[in-house]
Coordinates of C-alpha atoms and ligand atoms in Angstrom, one line a residue:
M22 CA 86.2 128.3 118.7
S23 CA 87.0 126.6 115.3
S24 CA 85.0 127.5 112.3
K25 CA 85.7 123.9 111.1
I26 CA 82.6 121.5 110.6
S27 CA 83.6 118.0 110.9
L28 CA 81.6 115.2 109.0
T29 CA 80.1 114.0 112.1
R30 CA 78.9 117.5 113.0
Y31 CA 77.5 117.9 109.4
L32 CA 75.7 114.7 109.7
V33 CA 74.2 115.3 113.1
E34 CA 72.9 118.5 111.9
Q35 CA 71.5 117.3 108.5
Q36 CA 69.8 114.7 110.5
R37 CA 68.4 117.3 112.9
V38 CA 67.2 119.5 110.1
D39 CA 65.7 117.5 107.5
G40 CA 65.5 114.2 108.7
L41 CA 67.0 112.8 105.6
I42 CA 69.7 110.9 107.5
P43 CA 68.3 108.5 110.2
S44 CA 70.8 107.5 112.9
Q45 CA 71.7 104.2 111.3
L46 CA 72.3 105.8 107.9
R47 CA 74.7 108.3 109.8
L48 CA 76.3 105.7 111.5
L49 CA 76.9 103.9 108.0
L50 CA 78.1 107.0 106.5
E51 CA 80.8 107.6 109.4
V52 CA 81.9 104.1 109.2
V53 CA 82.5 104.1 105.4
A54 CA 84.5 107.5 105.8
R55 CA 86.7 105.9 108.5
A56 CA 87.4 103.1 106.3
C57 CA 88.2 105.6 103.5
K58 CA 90.6 107.2 105.9
G59 CA 92.2 103.7 106.4
I60 CA 92.4 103.0 102.5
S61 CA 93.7 106.3 102.2
Q62 CA 96.6 105.7 104.8
A63 CA 97.4 102.4 102.8
V64 CA 97.3 104.2 99.4
N65 CA 99.6 106.8 100.8
K66 CA 102.2 104.3 102.0
G67 CA 102.7 103.1 98.5
A68 CA 105.9 101.3 98.0
L69 CA 107.0 101.7 101.7
G70 CA 103.8 99.6 102.6
G71 CA 104.8 96.9 100.1
V72 CA 101.2 97.5 98.8
L73 CA 101.9 98.2 95.2
G74 CA 101.7 95.7 92.3
T75 CA 99.3 92.9 91.5
A76 CA 97.8 90.4 93.9
G77 CA 98.0 87.6 91.1
T78 CA 94.4 86.9 91.1
E79 CA 91.4 88.3 88.7
N80 CA 88.3 89.7 89.9
V81 CA 84.7 88.8 88.6
Q82 CA 85.3 91.3 85.8
G83 CA 88.2 89.2 84.6
E84 CA 90.5 92.0 85.6
V85 CA 93.9 91.6 87.3
Q86 CA 93.5 92.5 91.1
K87 CA 96.0 95.0 92.2
K88 CA 96.9 94.2 95.9
L89 CA 95.7 97.6 97.1
D90 CA 92.2 96.5 95.5
I91 CA 92.0 93.6 97.9
I92 CA 93.3 95.5 100.8
A93 CA 90.5 98.2 100.1
N94 CA 87.9 95.5 99.8
E95 CA 88.8 94.0 103.0
V96 CA 89.0 97.4 105.1
L97 CA 85.4 98.2 103.9
I98 CA 84.1 94.6 104.6
E99 CA 85.8 94.5 108.1
A100 CA 84.8 98.3 109.0
N101 CA 81.0 97.6 108.1
E102 CA 80.0 94.1 108.9
W103 CA 79.7 94.3 112.8
G104 CA 77.8 97.9 113.2
G105 CA 74.4 96.5 112.7
H106 CA 73.3 99.1 110.1
L107 CA 73.7 96.7 107.2
A108 CA 72.1 93.6 105.9
A109 CA 74.6 92.8 103.3
M110 CA 77.4 94.3 100.9
A111 CA 78.4 94.2 97.3
S112 CA 81.8 95.0 95.8
E113 CA 83.3 94.9 92.4
E114 CA 86.0 92.7 93.7
M115 CA 83.6 90.1 95.0
D116 CA 81.6 87.9 92.7
S117 CA 78.6 87.5 95.1
I118 CA 77.0 89.5 97.7
Y119 CA 78.4 89.6 101.3
V120 CA 75.7 88.8 103.9
V121 CA 76.4 90.2 107.2
P122 CA 77.6 87.0 109.4
N123 CA 75.0 85.9 111.8
R124 CA 77.1 86.8 114.9
Y125 CA 76.4 90.4 113.8
P126 CA 72.8 92.4 113.9
Q127 CA 71.5 92.8 110.6
G128 CA 70.4 96.4 109.6
E129 CA 68.1 97.7 106.9
Y130 CA 70.9 99.1 104.6
L131 CA 72.7 97.6 101.5
L132 CA 76.1 99.1 100.7
L133 CA 77.7 98.6 97.4
F134 CA 81.3 99.8 96.4
D135 CA 84.1 99.9 94.1
P136 CA 86.8 99.8 96.8
L137 CA 89.7 101.2 94.7
D138 CA 88.5 102.7 91.2
G139 CA 91.3 103.4 88.7
S140 CA 93.4 100.5 89.7
S141 CA 95.6 101.1 86.6
N142 CA 97.0 104.4 88.1
I143 CA 97.8 102.7 91.5
D144 CA 101.4 101.9 90.5
V145 CA 102.1 105.3 88.9
N146 CA 100.9 107.4 91.6
V147 CA 98.0 109.1 90.0
S148 CA 94.7 109.9 91.7
I149 CA 92.6 106.8 92.5
G150 CA 89.3 106.4 95.0
T151 CA 86.6 104.5 96.3
I152 CA 83.0 104.8 95.2
F153 CA 80.0 103.9 97.3
S154 CA 76.4 103.7 96.9
V155 CA 73.7 103.1 99.6
L156 CA 70.2 101.4 99.1
K157 CA 67.5 100.3 101.5
K158 CA 66.8 96.6 101.8
P159 CA 63.3 95.9 100.4
E160 CA 60.7 95.4 103.4
G161 CA 59.2 92.3 104.4
L162 CA 61.4 89.3 103.1
A163 CA 63.5 87.8 105.8
G164 CA 67.2 87.6 104.6
V165 CA 68.8 89.2 101.9
T166 CA 69.5 88.1 98.5
E167 CA 71.4 89.5 95.5
A168 CA 67.8 90.4 93.9
D169 CA 67.4 93.0 96.8
F170 CA 70.4 94.8 95.5
L171 CA 68.7 95.2 91.8
Q172 CA 67.1 98.7 92.2
A173 CA 67.4 101.4 89.9
G174 CA 69.8 104.2 90.8
A175 CA 67.1 106.5 91.7
K176 CA 66.4 104.5 94.8
Q177 CA 69.8 105.5 96.4
V178 CA 69.7 107.0 99.8
A179 CA 73.2 107.9 100.0
A180 CA 76.0 107.8 97.4
G181 CA 79.7 109.1 97.3
Y182 CA 83.3 108.8 96.7
C183 CA 86.6 109.3 98.4
V184 CA 89.5 110.6 96.1
Y185 CA 93.1 109.8 97.2
G186 CA 95.1 112.6 95.5
P187 CA 96.8 115.3 96.7
Q188 CA 94.2 115.9 99.3
T189 CA 92.1 113.0 100.4
T190 CA 88.5 114.5 99.7
L191 CA 85.0 112.7 100.6
V192 CA 82.3 113.8 98.4
L193 CA 78.6 112.9 99.7
T194 CA 75.1 113.4 98.8
V195 CA 72.0 112.1 100.6
G196 CA 69.6 113.8 98.2
D197 CA 69.9 117.2 99.7
G198 CA 72.9 118.6 97.4
V199 CA 76.5 117.7 97.3
A200 CA 79.0 118.4 100.0
M201 CA 82.9 118.1 99.9
F202 CA 85.0 117.1 103.0
T203 CA 88.8 117.3 103.1
L204 CA 90.7 115.1 105.5
D205 CA 92.6 117.1 107.9
R206 CA 95.3 114.4 108.8
E207 CA 96.6 116.2 111.8
Q208 CA 92.9 116.0 113.6
G209 CA 92.4 112.7 111.8
S210 CA 89.0 113.8 110.7
F211 CA 87.0 114.9 107.5
V212 CA 86.3 118.8 107.5
L213 CA 83.6 120.2 105.5
T214 CA 85.1 122.3 102.6
Q215 CA 82.4 122.8 100.3
E216 CA 78.5 122.4 100.3
N217 CA 75.9 122.9 97.7
V218 CA 78.5 122.0 94.8
R219 CA 77.2 123.2 91.5
I220 CA 78.1 122.2 88.0
P221 CA 78.2 125.0 85.2
E222 CA 75.6 123.9 82.7
D223 CA 78.1 124.5 79.9
T224 CA 81.6 123.7 79.4
Q225 CA 84.5 123.7 77.1
E226 CA 86.2 120.6 78.6
F227 CA 85.6 116.8 77.6
A228 CA 86.9 113.5 79.2
I229 CA 86.9 110.4 76.9
N230 CA 89.5 107.8 76.0
M231 CA 90.4 109.1 72.6
S232 CA 92.6 105.8 71.7
N233 CA 88.9 104.1 71.2
M234 CA 87.7 106.6 68.6
R235 CA 87.6 104.1 65.7
H236 CA 85.4 101.9 67.9
W237 CA 82.7 104.6 68.9
D238 CA 79.1 104.8 67.5
A239 CA 78.3 107.5 65.1
P240 CA 76.8 110.1 67.6
V241 CA 79.6 110.1 70.1
K242 CA 82.1 110.5 67.1
R243 CA 79.8 113.3 65.8
Y244 CA 79.9 114.9 69.4
I245 CA 83.7 114.5 69.7
D246 CA 84.5 115.7 66.2
E247 CA 82.5 118.9 66.8
C248 CA 84.5 119.6 69.7
L249 CA 87.8 119.1 67.9
A250 CA 86.7 121.2 65.2
G251 CA 86.7 124.1 67.8
K252 CA 86.0 127.8 67.1
E253 CA 85.8 127.3 63.4
G254 CA 83.4 124.3 63.8
P255 CA 79.7 124.1 64.5
R256 CA 80.4 124.6 68.3
G257 CA 82.0 128.0 67.8
K258 CA 84.4 127.5 70.7
D259 CA 87.6 125.5 71.3
F260 CA 87.4 122.6 73.6
N261 CA 90.1 121.2 76.0
M262 CA 90.4 117.4 76.6
R263 CA 91.4 115.6 80.0
W264 CA 91.4 111.8 80.6
I265 CA 92.8 110.7 83.9
A266 CA 91.7 106.9 83.6
S267 CA 90.4 107.1 87.1
M268 CA 86.4 107.8 87.2
V269 CA 86.6 109.1 90.5
A270 CA 89.4 111.9 89.6
D271 CA 87.6 112.9 86.4
V272 CA 84.4 113.3 88.2
H273 CA 85.9 115.1 90.8
R274 CA 87.2 117.7 88.1
I275 CA 83.7 118.1 86.7
L276 CA 82.2 118.5 90.1
T277 CA 84.8 121.1 90.8
R278 CA 84.8 123.2 87.4
G279 CA 82.3 121.3 85.0
G280 CA 82.9 119.2 81.9
V281 CA 81.7 116.3 80.3
F282 CA 82.7 112.6 81.0
M283 CA 82.1 109.7 78.6
Y284 CA 82.8 106.1 78.5
P285 CA 80.5 105.0 75.7
W286 CA 79.6 101.6 74.3
D287 CA 81.9 100.7 71.6
K288 CA 82.5 97.9 68.9
R289 CA 85.1 96.2 70.6
E290 CA 82.9 94.2 72.8
P291 CA 79.4 94.9 71.2
E292 CA 77.7 92.5 73.5
K293 CA 78.5 94.7 76.6
P294 CA 76.6 98.0 77.0
G295 CA 79.8 99.7 78.0
K296 CA 82.7 99.2 80.3
L297 CA 81.7 101.1 83.8
R298 CA 79.8 99.1 86.1
L299 CA 76.0 100.5 86.8
M300 CA 75.7 99.6 90.3
Y301 CA 78.8 100.8 92.2
E302 CA 80.2 103.0 89.6
A303 CA 77.5 104.9 87.2
N304 CA 74.7 105.1 89.7
P305 CA 76.6 106.9 92.5
M306 CA 78.5 109.2 90.3
S307 CA 75.2 110.0 88.5
W308 CA 73.3 110.9 91.4
L309 CA 76.1 113.0 92.7
I310 CA 76.1 114.8 89.4
E311 CA 72.4 115.3 89.1
Q312 CA 72.4 116.7 92.8
A313 CA 74.8 119.2 91.7
G314 CA 72.8 120.4 88.6
G315 CA 74.4 118.2 86.0
A316 CA 72.9 115.2 83.9
A317 CA 73.7 111.5 83.2
T318 CA 72.6 109.3 80.5
N319 CA 73.6 106.2 78.7
G320 CA 73.2 107.9 75.4
R321 CA 69.4 107.3 75.5
Q322 CA 67.9 107.4 79.0
R323 CA 68.7 108.7 82.4
I324 CA 71.1 106.2 84.2
L325 CA 69.2 106.5 87.5
D326 CA 66.2 105.1 85.6
I327 CA 67.9 102.0 84.3
A328 CA 66.4 98.8 85.8
P329 CA 69.2 96.6 86.7
T330 CA 69.0 92.9 85.8
K331 CA 72.6 91.8 87.1
L332 CA 74.7 93.1 90.1
H333 CA 77.9 93.7 88.0
E334 CA 76.2 94.8 84.8
R335 CA 77.9 97.5 82.7
V336 CA 76.5 100.7 81.1
S337 CA 77.5 103.4 78.5
V338 CA 78.1 106.6 80.6
M339 CA 77.8 110.3 79.6
L340 CA 77.7 112.8 82.5
G341 CA 78.5 116.4 83.7
S342 CA 77.5 119.7 82.3
K343 CA 73.8 119.4 81.7
N344 CA 73.6 121.3 78.2
E345 CA 76.6 119.1 76.9
V346 CA 75.1 115.9 78.2
E347 CA 71.8 116.8 76.7
R348 CA 73.4 117.6 73.3
V349 CA 75.3 114.2 72.8
T350 CA 72.0 112.3 74.3
S351 CA 69.9 114.4 71.4
Y352 CA 72.7 113.0 68.8
H353 CA 71.7 109.5 70.1
L354 CA 68.1 110.0 69.8
K355 CA 68.4 111.9 66.5
L356 CA 66.3 114.6 68.1
Ligands
LIG425 P1 90.4 103.0 80.1 C1 89.2 102.4 85.9 O1 89.6 101.1 85.5 C2 87.8 102.7 85.2 O2 86.8 101.7 85.4 C3 87.3 104.0 85.5 O3 87.7 104.5 86.9 C4 88.1 104.9 84.4 O4 87.3 106.1 84.0 C5 88.1 103.8 83.3 O5 88.1 102.5 83.7 C6 89.3 104.1 82.5 O6 89.2 103.0 81.4 O7 90.0 102.2 79.1 O8 90.7 104.5 79.7 O9 91.6 102.4 80.8

């Protein structure tokens, strides 16, 4: 008897044991996982599939869309619109929400996603990924509007990502810890390869785009300067730096061995609170990090407590090993 536990079996057992995964949510998560398998296949084809390069269009963020951005978005929409588990979807690649068409039954969940995070890495064969977040549609009102999506990250009922790297790995939480599933391409299914993921509370590894140093606020500059000062400095230890420029890949490293990831507000566009998007990047990643024993703030408050006002709003992000995030947050609060 194979000791391998498939994603399906894991979700069924979690549903049976702790009731955190009602059947409609289990169906939703299995459909998202199947869509990620399809995206993984498209990504893995690369030049052979004619999927590299730009699509010649821009998204709501004003970013040039890659062909794979659009393919991944379409795969997620088509996989999820007919199942009866969703009321609507929201995507980094779409200006407004996508309401499930009337020809399909409407469900009680809202799905948000960045269909392919790390697009700048697509054409150079570096890890990229899909990030997703699940909310419940507020009770009562018929129909669904953008306002239904504007819920704090603490209201998520599921969150995860799928990283398309040397392995294709799905990482998921429903509020009872973090589990990782590696795609077994021979079986065509995701297999449980780690559960109860825990992030070390301390680290000697930070991830930030150093080329923006001159634009940072003082607390971030202080934190990084102290890391760079190493053993001879106030931290009394040397630090290593990583920056993959795919949040999914940087977060996966942190969930796997600890570290701190920062994309802080900076002076380049002072009117924007940060670069990363709250609803479908920072919120799902912050919940995963907290569920694994880490912390996630915008420098001043817990990301999951932020009350969103716009679907595509941005946020400053500091997440990872608890003691490091608390330190850089204390510098912002001048504690
Ligand atoms: P920069 C990818 O475009 C992304 O949204 C995140 O995945 C990543 O962490 C960040 O932007 C990289 O930004 O400015 O270093 O290219």
